[in-house]
PDB file of C-alpha atoms in Angstrom:
ATOM      1  CA  MET V   1       0.000   0.000   0.000  1.00 54.00           C
ATOM      2  CA  ASP V   2       3.021   2.252   0.249  1.00 79.00           C
ATOM      3  CA  ARG V   3       3.671   1.841  -3.473  1.00 91.00           C
ATOM      4  CA  PRO V   4       2.788   4.910  -5.590  1.00 96.00           C
ATOM      5  CA  LEU V   5      -0.510   4.639  -7.479  1.00 98.00           C
ATOM      6  CA  LEU V   6      -0.021   5.437 -11.178  1.00 98.00           C
ATOM      7  CA  ILE V   7      -2.771   5.740 -13.831  1.00 98.00           C
ATOM      8  CA  PHE V   8      -1.943   5.566 -17.545  1.00 98.00           C
ATOM      9  CA  SER V   9      -4.053   5.461 -20.686  1.00 98.00           C
ATOM     10  CA  GLY V  10      -3.826   3.966 -24.132  1.00 98.00           C
ATOM     11  CA  GLN V  11      -5.322   5.729 -27.137  1.00 97.00           C
ATOM     12  CA  SER V  12      -8.788   4.142 -27.110  1.00 97.00           C
ATOM     13  CA  ASN V  13     -10.575   6.171 -24.404  1.00 97.00           C
ATOM     14  CA  LYS V  14      -8.400   8.885 -22.878  1.00 97.00           C
ATOM     15  CA  PRO V  15     -11.360  10.968 -21.622  1.00 98.00           C
ATOM     16  CA  LEU V  16     -12.466   8.070 -19.397  1.00 98.00           C
ATOM     17  CA  ALA V  17      -8.911   7.522 -18.138  1.00 98.00           C
ATOM     18  CA  GLN V  18      -8.599  11.239 -17.398  1.00 98.00           C
ATOM     19  CA  ALA V  19     -11.905  11.209 -15.503  1.00 98.00           C
ATOM     20  CA  ILE V  20     -10.759   8.201 -13.464  1.00 98.00           C
ATOM     21  CA  ALA V  21      -7.483   9.932 -12.587  1.00 98.00           C
ATOM     22  CA  GLU V  22      -9.318  13.115 -11.597  1.00 98.00           C
ATOM     23  CA  ALA V  23     -11.717  11.147  -9.400  1.00 98.00           C
ATOM     24  CA  LEU V  24      -8.674   9.717  -7.620  1.00 98.00           C
ATOM     25  CA  GLY V  25      -7.078  13.153  -7.306  1.00 97.00           C
ATOM     26  CA  LEU V  26      -4.119  12.059  -9.438  1.00 98.00           C
ATOM     27  CA  PRO V  27      -2.556  13.303 -12.660  1.00 98.00           C
ATOM     28  CA  LEU V  28      -2.870  10.996 -15.664  1.00 98.00           C
ATOM     29  CA  GLY V  29       0.536   9.439 -16.290  1.00 97.00           C
ATOM     30  CA  LYS V  30       2.541  10.491 -19.333  1.00 97.00           C
ATOM     31  CA  SER V  31       3.178   7.996 -22.112  1.00 97.00           C
ATOM     32  CA  THR V  32       3.817   8.079 -25.854  1.00 97.00           C
ATOM     33  CA  THR V  33       2.432   5.859 -28.612  1.00 97.00           C
ATOM     34  CA  GLN V  34       3.717   6.262 -32.153  1.00 96.00           C
ATOM     35  CA  ARG V  35       3.313   4.380 -35.414  1.00 95.00           C
ATOM     36  CA  PHE V  36       6.379   3.839 -37.574  1.00 96.00           C
ATOM     37  CA  ALA V  37       6.347   3.965 -41.374  1.00 95.00           C
ATOM     38  CA  ASN V  38       6.245   0.145 -41.477  1.00 95.00           C
ATOM     39  CA  ASP V  39       3.026   0.227 -39.352  1.00 94.00           C
ATOM     40  CA  ASN V  40       4.779  -1.012 -36.197  1.00 95.00           C
ATOM     41  CA  LEU V  41       3.668   0.555 -32.924  1.00 96.00           C
ATOM     42  CA  PHE V  42       6.102   2.152 -30.472  1.00 96.00           C
ATOM     43  CA  VAL V  43       5.138   2.640 -26.803  1.00 97.00           C
ATOM     44  CA  ARG V  44       7.094   4.471 -24.117  1.00 97.00           C
ATOM     45  CA  PHE V  45       6.351   5.667 -20.584  1.00 98.00           C
ATOM     46  CA  GLU V  46       7.629   9.182 -19.970  1.00 97.00           C
ATOM     47  CA  GLU V  47       8.054   8.845 -16.194  1.00 97.00           C
ATOM     48  CA  SER V  48       9.414   6.356 -13.685  1.00 97.00           C
ATOM     49  CA  LEU V  49       7.282   3.315 -12.867  1.00 97.00           C
ATOM     50  CA  ARG V  50       9.765   1.641 -10.511  1.00 96.00           C
ATOM     51  CA  GLU V  51       7.932  -0.153  -7.675  1.00 96.00           C
ATOM     52  CA  GLY V  52       4.692   1.559  -8.723  1.00 97.00           C
ATOM     53  CA  ASP V  53       1.156   0.139  -8.631  1.00 98.00           C
ATOM     54  CA  VAL V  54       0.351   0.744 -12.293  1.00 98.00           C
ATOM     55  CA  PHE V  55      -3.151   0.777 -13.825  1.00 98.00           C
ATOM     56  CA  ILE V  56      -3.377   0.991 -17.629  1.00 98.00           C
ATOM     57  CA  VAL V  57      -6.801   2.007 -19.004  1.00 98.00           C
ATOM     58  CA  GLN V  58      -7.622   0.719 -22.486  1.00 98.00           C
ATOM     59  CA  SER V  59     -10.991  -0.255 -23.970  1.00 98.00           C
ATOM     60  CA  LEU V  60     -10.900  -2.738 -26.860  1.00 97.00           C
ATOM     61  CA  THR V  61     -12.836  -0.492 -29.229  1.00 97.00           C
ATOM     62  CA  PRO V  62     -12.295  -0.183 -33.008  1.00 95.00           C
ATOM     63  CA  PRO V  63      -9.642  -0.453 -34.307  1.00 96.00           C
ATOM     64  CA  VAL V  64      -9.601  -3.342 -31.842  1.00 97.00           C
ATOM     65  CA  GLN V  65      -6.356  -4.950 -32.971  1.00 96.00           C
ATOM     66  CA  ASP V  66      -4.423  -1.666 -32.695  1.00 97.00           C
ATOM     67  CA  HIS V  67      -5.765  -0.992 -29.210  1.00 98.00           C
ATOM     68  CA  LEU V  68      -5.126  -4.564 -28.089  1.00 98.00           C
ATOM     69  CA  MET V  69      -1.536  -4.479 -29.331  1.00 98.00           C
ATOM     70  CA  GLU V  70      -0.961  -1.111 -27.678  1.00 98.00           C
ATOM     71  CA  LEU V  71      -2.272  -2.473 -24.376  1.00 98.00           C
ATOM     72  CA  LEU V  72      -0.048  -5.552 -24.570  1.00 98.00           C
ATOM     73  CA  MET V  73       2.999  -3.394 -25.306  1.00 98.00           C
ATOM     74  CA  MET V  74       2.184  -1.000 -22.461  1.00 98.00           C
ATOM     75  CA  VAL V  75       1.828  -3.885 -19.995  1.00 98.00           C
ATOM     76  CA  ASP V  76       5.095  -5.380 -21.207  1.00 98.00           C
ATOM     77  CA  ALA V  77       6.881  -2.011 -21.027  1.00 98.00           C
ATOM     78  CA  ALA V  78       5.583  -1.401 -17.506  1.00 98.00           C
ATOM     79  CA  LYS V  79       6.854  -4.773 -16.293  1.00 97.00           C
ATOM     80  CA  GLY V  80      10.183  -4.086 -17.973  1.00 97.00           C
ATOM     81  CA  ALA V  81      10.335  -0.731 -16.177  1.00 97.00           C
ATOM     82  CA  SER V  82      10.180  -2.531 -12.793  1.00 97.00           C
ATOM     83  CA  ALA V  83       6.561  -1.733 -11.902  1.00 98.00           C
ATOM     84  CA  ALA V  84       5.632  -3.657  -8.750  1.00 97.00           C
ATOM     85  CA  ARG V  85       2.200  -4.561 -10.128  1.00 98.00           C
ATOM     86  CA  VAL V  86       0.437  -3.933 -13.430  1.00 98.00           C
ATOM     87  CA  THR V  87      -3.360  -3.998 -13.747  1.00 98.00           C
ATOM     88  CA  ALA V  88      -4.956  -3.953 -17.196  1.00 98.00           C
ATOM     89  CA  VAL V  89      -8.109  -1.842 -16.868  1.00 98.00           C
ATOM     90  CA  ILE V  90     -10.302  -2.893 -19.811  1.00 98.00           C
ATOM     91  CA  PRO V  91     -13.671  -1.116 -19.486  1.00 98.00           C
ATOM     92  CA  TYR V  92     -14.913  -2.749 -22.710  1.00 98.00           C
ATOM     93  CA  PHE V  93     -13.568  -6.257 -23.405  1.00 97.00           C
ATOM     94  CA  SER V  94     -14.860  -6.783 -26.943  1.00 94.00           C
ATOM     95  CA  TYR V  95     -13.628 -10.349 -27.422  1.00 94.00           C
ATOM     96  CA  ALA V  96     -15.847 -11.557 -24.564  1.00 90.00           C
ATOM     97  CA  ARG V  97     -18.350 -12.625 -27.249  1.00 85.00           C
ATOM     98  CA  SER V  98     -15.925 -15.310 -28.447  1.00 85.00           C
ATOM     99  CA  ASP V  99     -16.165 -17.533 -25.378  1.00 84.00           C
ATOM    100  CA  LYS V 100     -16.807 -21.003 -26.837  1.00 86.00           C
ATOM    101  CA  LYS V 101     -16.198 -23.185 -29.867  1.00 86.00           C
ATOM    102  CA  ASP V 102     -19.675 -23.118 -31.413  1.00 79.00           C
ATOM    103  CA  ALA V 103     -18.495 -23.822 -34.971  1.00 85.00           C
ATOM    104  CA  PRO V 104     -15.764 -26.021 -36.473  1.00 88.00           C
ATOM    105  CA  ARG V 105     -12.201 -24.723 -36.862  1.00 90.00           C
ATOM    106  CA  ILE V 106     -12.570 -21.435 -34.981  1.00 91.00           C
ATOM    107  CA  SER V 107     -10.555 -19.761 -32.248  1.00 93.00           C
ATOM    108  CA  ILE V 108     -11.877 -19.174 -28.753  1.00 93.00           C
ATOM    109  CA  ALA V 109     -10.535 -15.641 -28.988  1.00 94.00           C
ATOM    110  CA  ALA V 110     -11.461 -14.562 -25.461  1.00 93.00           C
ATOM    111  CA  ARG V 111      -9.208 -17.272 -24.014  1.00 95.00           C
ATOM    112  CA  LEU V 112      -6.430 -16.276 -26.429  1.00 95.00           C
ATOM    113  CA  ILE V 113      -6.629 -12.616 -25.316  1.00 96.00           C
ATOM    114  CA  ALA V 114      -6.490 -13.729 -21.678  1.00 96.00           C
ATOM    115  CA  ASP V 115      -3.342 -15.741 -22.435  1.00 97.00           C
ATOM    116  CA  LEU V 116      -1.759 -12.797 -24.271  1.00 97.00           C
ATOM    117  CA  LEU V 117      -2.414 -10.374 -21.400  1.00 98.00           C
ATOM    118  CA  GLN V 118      -0.895 -12.787 -18.900  1.00 97.00           C
ATOM    119  CA  THR V 119       2.117 -13.449 -21.142  1.00 97.00           C
ATOM    120  CA  ALA V 120       2.640  -9.683 -21.489  1.00 98.00           C
ATOM    121  CA  GLY V 121       2.842  -9.501 -17.697  1.00 98.00           C
ATOM    122  CA  ALA V 122      -0.561  -8.314 -16.440  1.00 98.00           C
ATOM    123  CA  ASP V 123      -0.867  -9.133 -12.737  1.00 98.00           C
ATOM    124  CA  ARG V 124      -4.610  -8.564 -12.659  1.00 97.00           C
ATOM    125  CA  VAL V 125      -7.498  -7.342 -14.832  1.00 98.00           C
ATOM    126  CA  LEU V 126     -10.286  -4.865 -14.094  1.00 98.00           C
ATOM    127  CA  THR V 127     -13.239  -4.831 -16.488  1.00 97.00           C
ATOM    128  CA  MET V 128     -16.972  -4.113 -16.668  1.00 97.00           C
ATOM    129  CA  THR V 129     -19.999  -6.140 -17.833  1.00 95.00           C
ATOM    130  CA  LEU V 130     -18.479  -8.962 -19.844  1.00 93.00           C
ATOM    131  CA  HIS V 131     -20.834 -10.193 -22.574  1.00 89.00           C
ATOM    132  CA  SER V 132     -20.108 -13.722 -21.345  1.00 87.00           C
ATOM    133  CA  PRO V 133     -19.245 -13.725 -17.615  1.00 85.00           C
ATOM    134  CA  GLN V 134     -17.547 -17.124 -17.963  1.00 87.00           C
ATOM    135  CA  VAL V 135     -14.661 -15.353 -19.750  1.00 92.00           C
ATOM    136  CA  HIS V 136     -13.565 -14.486 -16.209  1.00 88.00           C
ATOM    137  CA  GLY V 137     -12.488 -18.118 -15.893  1.00 90.00           C
ATOM    138  CA  PHE V 138     -10.039 -17.906 -18.807  1.00 94.00           C
ATOM    139  CA  PHE V 139      -7.646 -15.855 -16.665  1.00 95.00           C
ATOM    140  CA  LYS V 140      -5.155 -17.292 -14.196  1.00 95.00           C
ATOM    141  CA  VAL V 141      -4.679 -13.850 -12.619  1.00 96.00           C
ATOM    142  CA  PRO V 142      -7.286 -12.045 -10.463  1.00 96.00           C
ATOM    143  CA  VAL V 143     -10.134 -10.439 -12.419  1.00 96.00           C
ATOM    144  CA  ASP V 144     -12.451  -7.811 -10.942  1.00 96.00           C
ATOM    145  CA  HIS V 145     -15.672  -7.752 -12.966  1.00 95.00           C
ATOM    146  CA  LEU V 146     -17.578  -4.525 -12.299  1.00 96.00           C
ATOM    147  CA  SER V 147     -21.246  -3.879 -13.046  1.00 95.00           C
ATOM    148  CA  ALA V 148     -22.979  -0.792 -14.447  1.00 96.00           C
ATOM    149  CA  GLU V 149     -26.348  -1.921 -13.075  1.00 96.00           C
ATOM    150  CA  SER V 150     -26.537   0.784 -10.399  1.00 95.00           C
ATOM    151  CA  VAL V 151     -25.776   3.508 -12.963  1.00 97.00           C
ATOM    152  CA  ILE V 152     -28.414   2.210 -15.382  1.00 97.00           C
ATOM    153  CA  ALA V 153     -30.971   1.780 -12.594  1.00 97.00           C
ATOM    154  CA  ASN V 154     -30.440   5.348 -11.389  1.00 97.00           C
ATOM    155  CA  HIS V 155     -30.780   6.599 -14.956  1.00 97.00           C
ATOM    156  CA  PHE V 156     -34.116   4.871 -15.508  1.00 97.00           C
ATOM    157  CA  ALA V 157     -35.368   5.958 -12.082  1.00 96.00           C
ATOM    158  CA  THR V 158     -34.763   9.619 -12.931  1.00 94.00           C
ATOM    159  CA  ARG V 159     -35.860   9.556 -16.586  1.00 92.00           C
ATOM    160  CA  VAL V 160     -38.934   7.330 -16.584  1.00 94.00           C
ATOM    161  CA  ASP V 161     -42.150   7.020 -14.576  1.00 91.00           C
ATOM    162  CA  LEU V 162     -41.698   3.553 -13.083  1.00 94.00           C
ATOM    163  CA  GLU V 163     -45.318   3.233 -11.954  1.00 92.00           C
ATOM    164  CA  ASN V 164     -46.253   1.451 -15.196  1.00 94.00           C
ATOM    165  CA  ALA V 165     -42.966   0.136 -16.576  1.00 97.00           C
ATOM    166  CA  VAL V 166     -41.460  -3.252 -17.430  1.00 97.00           C
ATOM    167  CA  VAL V 167     -37.821  -4.310 -17.845  1.00 97.00           C
ATOM    168  CA  VAL V 168     -37.152  -6.185 -21.078  1.00 96.00           C
ATOM    169  CA  ALA V 169     -34.247  -8.491 -21.955  1.00 93.00           C
ATOM    170  CA  PRO V 170     -33.619  -8.227 -25.724  1.00 89.00           C
ATOM    171  CA  ASP V 171     -32.704 -11.929 -25.856  1.00 84.00           C
ATOM    172  CA  ALA V 172     -32.585 -14.965 -23.597  1.00 77.00           C
ATOM    173  CA  GLY V 173     -28.862 -14.470 -22.982  1.00 77.00           C
ATOM    174  CA  ASP V 174     -29.554 -11.145 -21.258  1.00 83.00           C
ATOM    175  CA  LEU V 175     -32.316 -12.543 -19.058  1.00 88.00           C
ATOM    176  CA  LYS V 176     -30.197 -12.824 -15.895  1.00 90.00           C
ATOM    177  CA  ARG V 177     -28.901  -9.261 -16.256  1.00 91.00           C
ATOM    178  CA  ALA V 178     -32.391  -7.875 -16.925  1.00 94.00           C
ATOM    179  CA  SER V 179     -33.849  -9.889 -14.035  1.00 95.00           C
ATOM    180  CA  SER V 180     -31.343  -8.339 -11.624  1.00 94.00           C
ATOM    181  CA  LEU V 181     -32.248  -4.833 -12.800  1.00 96.00           C
ATOM    182  CA  ALA V 182     -35.982  -5.624 -12.542  1.00 96.00           C
ATOM    183  CA  ARG V 183     -35.518  -6.714  -8.908  1.00 96.00           C
ATOM    184  CA  ARG V 184     -33.557  -3.549  -8.142  1.00 96.00           C
ATOM    185  CA  LEU V 185     -36.295  -1.343  -9.648  1.00 97.00           C
ATOM    186  CA  ARG V 186     -39.110  -3.600  -8.364  1.00 96.00           C
ATOM    187  CA  LEU V 187     -40.561  -4.002 -11.839  1.00 97.00           C
ATOM    188  CA  PRO V 188     -41.956  -6.945 -13.816  1.00 96.00           C
ATOM    189  CA  LEU V 189     -39.798  -8.660 -16.426  1.00 96.00           C
ATOM    190  CA  ALA V 190     -40.250  -9.633 -20.067  1.00 94.00           C
ATOM    191  CA  PHE V 191     -37.876 -11.027 -22.654  1.00 90.00           C
ATOM    192  CA  ILE V 192     -37.592 -11.435 -26.400  1.00 89.00           C
ATOM    193  CA  ASP V 193     -36.646 -14.690 -28.101  1.00 81.00           C
ATOM    194  CA  LYS V 194     -34.664 -13.852 -31.228  1.00 67.00           C
ATOM    195  CA  GLU V 195     -32.826 -15.583 -34.018  1.00 63.00           C
ATOM    196  CA  ARG V 196     -29.542 -14.140 -35.308  1.00 62.00           C
ATOM    197  CA  VAL V 197     -29.591 -14.023 -39.111  1.00 54.00           C
ATOM    198  CA  SER V 198     -26.132 -12.472 -39.513  1.00 56.00           C
ATOM    199  CA  ASP V 199     -23.616 -10.339 -37.618  1.00 56.00           C
ATOM    200  CA  THR V 200     -25.776  -7.254 -38.259  1.00 53.00           C
ATOM    201  CA  GLU V 201     -29.328  -8.652 -38.484  1.00 59.00           C
ATOM    202  CA  VAL V 202     -31.671 -10.490 -36.115  1.00 59.00           C
ATOM    203  CA  ARG V 203     -35.239 -11.771 -36.311  1.00 64.00           C
ATOM    204  CA  VAL V 204     -37.677 -11.640 -33.373  1.00 64.00           C
ATOM    205  CA  ARG V 205     -39.505 -14.939 -32.864  1.00 65.00           C
ATOM    206  CA  MET V 206     -41.455 -14.447 -29.631  1.00 79.00           C
ATOM    207  CA  LEU V 207     -42.116 -11.968 -26.840  1.00 88.00           C
ATOM    208  CA  VAL V 208     -42.611 -13.461 -23.376  1.00 87.00           C
ATOM    209  CA  GLY V 209     -44.248 -11.219 -20.784  1.00 89.00           C
ATOM    210  CA  GLU V 210     -46.879  -8.473 -20.631  1.00 93.00           C
ATOM    211  CA  VAL V 211     -45.913  -5.088 -22.103  1.00 94.00           C
ATOM    212  CA  ARG V 212     -49.228  -3.707 -23.336  1.00 96.00           C
ATOM    213  CA  GLY V 213     -49.788  -0.142 -22.149  1.00 95.00           C
ATOM    214  CA  LYS V 214     -46.451  -0.106 -20.330  1.00 97.00           C
ATOM    215  CA  THR V 215     -43.175   1.781 -20.718  1.00 97.00           C
ATOM    216  CA  ALA V 216     -40.633  -0.821 -21.825  1.00 97.00           C
ATOM    217  CA  LEU V 217     -37.063  -0.516 -20.531  1.00 98.00           C
ATOM    218  CA  ILE V 218     -34.642  -2.548 -22.643  1.00 97.00           C
ATOM    219  CA  VAL V 219     -31.362  -3.409 -20.911  1.00 96.00           C
ATOM    220  CA  ASP V 220     -28.412  -4.939 -22.774  1.00 94.00           C
ATOM    221  CA  ASP V 221     -24.683  -5.417 -22.229  1.00 94.00           C
ATOM    222  CA  GLU V 222     -23.720  -3.661 -25.463  1.00 95.00           C
ATOM    223  CA  ILE V 223     -25.140  -1.996 -28.547  1.00 96.00           C
ATOM    224  CA  SER V 224     -22.998  -2.612 -31.611  1.00 94.00           C
ATOM    225  CA  THR V 225     -24.814  -2.248 -34.951  1.00 94.00           C
ATOM    226  CA  ALA V 226     -28.164  -1.701 -33.134  1.00 94.00           C
ATOM    227  CA  GLY V 227     -29.836  -4.423 -35.198  1.00 89.00           C
ATOM    228  CA  SER V 228     -31.098  -6.287 -32.125  1.00 87.00           C
ATOM    229  CA  LEU V 229     -32.191  -3.044 -30.510  1.00 93.00           C
ATOM    230  CA  VAL V 230     -34.362  -1.721 -33.340  1.00 92.00           C
ATOM    231  CA  GLU V 231     -35.991  -5.126 -33.867  1.00 90.00           C
ATOM    232  CA  ALA V 232     -36.756  -5.326 -30.142  1.00 92.00           C
ATOM    233  CA  VAL V 233     -38.252  -1.810 -30.158  1.00 95.00           C
ATOM    234  CA  GLU V 234     -40.518  -2.668 -33.098  1.00 93.00           C
ATOM    235  CA  ALA V 235     -41.625  -5.924 -31.464  1.00 92.00           C
ATOM    236  CA  LEU V 236     -42.462  -4.182 -28.194  1.00 95.00           C
ATOM    237  CA  LEU V 237     -44.477  -1.419 -29.854  1.00 95.00           C
ATOM    238  CA  GLN V 238     -46.365  -3.960 -31.962  1.00 93.00           C
ATOM    239  CA  ALA V 239     -47.166  -5.825 -28.742  1.00 93.00           C
ATOM    240  CA  GLY V 240     -48.761  -2.674 -27.332  1.00 95.00           C
ATOM    241  CA  ALA V 241     -45.963  -1.027 -25.352  1.00 96.00           C
ATOM    242  CA  ARG V 242     -46.650   2.671 -24.817  1.00 96.00           C
ATOM    243  CA  GLU V 243     -43.034   3.767 -25.335  1.00 97.00           C
ATOM    244  CA  VAL V 244     -39.567   2.229 -25.277  1.00 97.00           C
ATOM    245  CA  TYR V 245     -36.310   3.314 -23.632  1.00 98.00           C
ATOM    246  CA  ALA V 246     -33.027   1.418 -23.853  1.00 98.00           C
ATOM    247  CA  ALA V 247     -29.783   1.341 -21.886  1.00 98.00           C
ATOM    248  CA  ALA V 248     -26.577  -0.646 -22.265  1.00 97.00           C
ATOM    249  CA  THR V 249     -23.206  -0.733 -20.575  1.00 97.00           C
ATOM    250  CA  HIS V 250     -21.198  -0.484 -23.807  1.00 97.00           C
ATOM    251  CA  GLY V 251     -22.286   1.878 -26.581  1.00 97.00           C
ATOM    252  CA  VAL V 252     -20.029   0.654 -29.399  1.00 97.00           C
ATOM    253  CA  TYR V 253     -22.267   2.087 -32.163  1.00 97.00           C
ATOM    254  CA  VAL V 254     -20.561   0.759 -35.296  1.00 95.00           C
ATOM    255  CA  GLY V 255     -21.730   0.487 -38.902  1.00 94.00           C
ATOM    256  CA  PRO V 256     -25.358   1.576 -39.343  1.00 95.00           C
ATOM    257  CA  ALA V 257     -26.030   1.904 -35.593  1.00 96.00           C
ATOM    258  CA  LEU V 258     -26.467   5.684 -35.366  1.00 96.00           C
ATOM    259  CA  GLU V 259     -28.705   5.818 -38.434  1.00 96.00           C
ATOM    260  CA  ARG V 260     -30.805   2.913 -37.184  1.00 96.00           C
ATOM    261  CA  ILE V 261     -31.289   4.533 -33.783  1.00 97.00           C
ATOM    262  CA  ALA V 262     -32.159   7.902 -35.308  1.00 96.00           C
ATOM    263  CA  GLN V 263     -34.838   6.295 -37.512  1.00 96.00           C
ATOM    264  CA  SER V 264     -36.177   4.015 -34.767  1.00 96.00           C
ATOM    265  CA  PRO V 265     -39.200   4.990 -32.638  1.00 97.00           C
ATOM    266  CA  VAL V 266     -37.159   4.352 -29.469  1.00 97.00           C
ATOM    267  CA  LYS V 267     -37.420   7.345 -27.122  1.00 97.00           C
ATOM    268  CA  GLU V 268     -33.841   7.312 -25.795  1.00 97.00           C
ATOM    269  CA  VAL V 269     -30.752   5.102 -25.855  1.00 98.00           C
ATOM    270  CA  ALA V 270     -28.307   5.419 -22.961  1.00 98.00           C
ATOM    271  CA  ALA V 271     -24.858   3.868 -22.643  1.00 98.00           C
ATOM    272  CA  THR V 272     -21.935   4.350 -20.304  1.00 98.00           C
ATOM    273  CA  ASP V 273     -18.642   5.874 -21.391  1.00 98.00           C
ATOM    274  CA  THR V 274     -16.688   2.597 -21.367  1.00 98.00           C
ATOM    275  CA  CYS V 275     -16.543   3.304 -25.111  1.00 98.00           C
ATOM    276  CA  PRO V 276     -15.954   6.847 -26.421  1.00 97.00           C
ATOM    277  CA  PRO V 277     -19.404   8.527 -26.512  1.00 96.00           C
ATOM    278  CA  LYS V 278     -21.100   9.208 -29.846  1.00 95.00           C
ATOM    279  CA  GLU V 279     -23.385  12.144 -30.555  1.00 90.00           C
ATOM    280  CA  GLY V 280     -27.018  11.839 -31.558  1.00 89.00           C
ATOM    281  CA  PRO V 281     -30.423  13.353 -30.673  1.00 89.00           C
ATOM    282  CA  LYS V 282     -31.550  10.184 -28.854  1.00 96.00           C
ATOM    283  CA  LEU V 283     -28.221   9.225 -27.289  1.00 97.00           C
ATOM    284  CA  LYS V 284     -27.394   9.670 -23.609  1.00 97.00           C
ATOM    285  CA  THR V 285     -24.018   9.036 -21.915  1.00 98.00           C
ATOM    286  CA  LEU V 286     -23.768   7.643 -18.376  1.00 98.00           C
ATOM    287  CA  PRO V 287     -20.395   8.215 -16.620  1.00 98.00           C
ATOM    288  CA  VAL V 288     -18.729   5.254 -14.899  1.00 98.00           C
ATOM    289  CA  ALA V 289     -15.381   6.839 -13.968  1.00 98.00           C
ATOM    290  CA  PRO V 290     -16.415   7.023 -10.255  1.00 97.00           C
ATOM    291  CA  ILE V 291     -16.991   3.248 -10.165  1.00 97.00           C
ATOM    292  CA  PHE V 292     -13.622   2.503 -11.771  1.00 98.00           C
ATOM    293  CA  ALA V 293     -11.883   5.024  -9.522  1.00 98.00           C
ATOM    294  CA  GLU V 294     -13.382   3.417  -6.415  1.00 97.00           C
ATOM    295  CA  ALA V 295     -12.390  -0.048  -7.617  1.00 97.00           C
ATOM    296  CA  ILE V 296      -8.827   1.059  -8.382  1.00 98.00           C
ATOM    297  CA  TRP V 297      -8.504   2.695  -4.970  1.00 97.00           C
ATOM    298  CA  ARG V 298      -9.757  -0.430  -3.191  1.00 96.00           C
ATOM    299  CA  ILE V 299      -7.445  -2.693  -5.198  1.00 97.00           C
ATOM    300  CA  HIS V 300      -4.524  -0.393  -4.425  1.00 97.00           C
ATOM    301  CA  ARG V 301      -5.386  -0.444  -0.709  1.00 95.00           C
ATOM    302  CA  GLY V 302      -6.006  -4.196  -0.642  1.00 94.00           C
ATOM    303  CA  GLU V 303      -9.697  -3.753   0.203  1.00 94.00           C
ATOM    304  CA  SER V 304     -12.778  -5.639  -0.984  1.00 92.00           C
ATOM    305  CA  VAL V 305     -14.241  -4.755  -4.389  1.00 91.00           C
ATOM    306  CA  SER V 306     -17.209  -7.135  -4.240  1.00 86.00           C
ATOM    307  CA  SER V 307     -19.804  -4.450  -3.483  1.00 79.00           C
ATOM    308  CA  LEU V 308     -19.066  -2.913  -6.909  1.00 82.00           C
ATOM    309  CA  PHE V 309     -19.966  -6.109  -8.774  1.00 77.00           C
ATOM    310  CA  THR V 310     -23.727  -5.443  -8.619  1.00 67.00           C
TER     311      THR V 310
END
């Protein structure tokens, strides 16, 4: 606990890293990332890390491979600079979707990324809302898996009249997450059974639960192309929902996402700033720097982080 606490950032989400550092009352550490003419990356810390408790903030947002390689090089450089401990802070762990071998001759990429981080020298990992929580088990180093549920719950409680609302899971895989939020808000639960047609398209097969005349609150772990979201909104309105709001931990918003949301009848789409925020008339950003700052402080002090998991 006597080791200096040092916060550094990769290139993927410096505003979040800066907000975390400010919440801790610390300056954001100085580092340099350059790209050579041959496309190789070069990473260097511009201050001493010796015997420091180093936290490196890097979301795996597009371009994912560049940000992943930068993170690996920063972890390796920190260990080589005699840091006492290096924690990879990955607010958005994109490869968490690739958690099993569900087709022939494919890589379980989430396990591979876990191996790479450990080989680079990461002593522990801090992340938020993994798409597949079992990815936690791919690591042989401690993993602290934070939740944005309290932030999303507070958002809905202040934006929506909860007297006649229902929490909706956009697919069966999100049912546990939506159920936890429904209990927190003391609301009924519904879920949508969907079929994935492609990486960007889904088809709704069935809606389970009563939504007629209610305000539907969709909760998801991430919004990528927004295909699942817009199909869920249409299904809920056709089933008689009065209006639809949505919230997710990770607002990735790639491809046609922003256009789809703008054209959708959804009232509002909120996401935390684990990914760099995008601008749009229906988009809302929910800050999570205080949660990460509290987790980092507790890890640094050797205190329990479990209360931040829900």
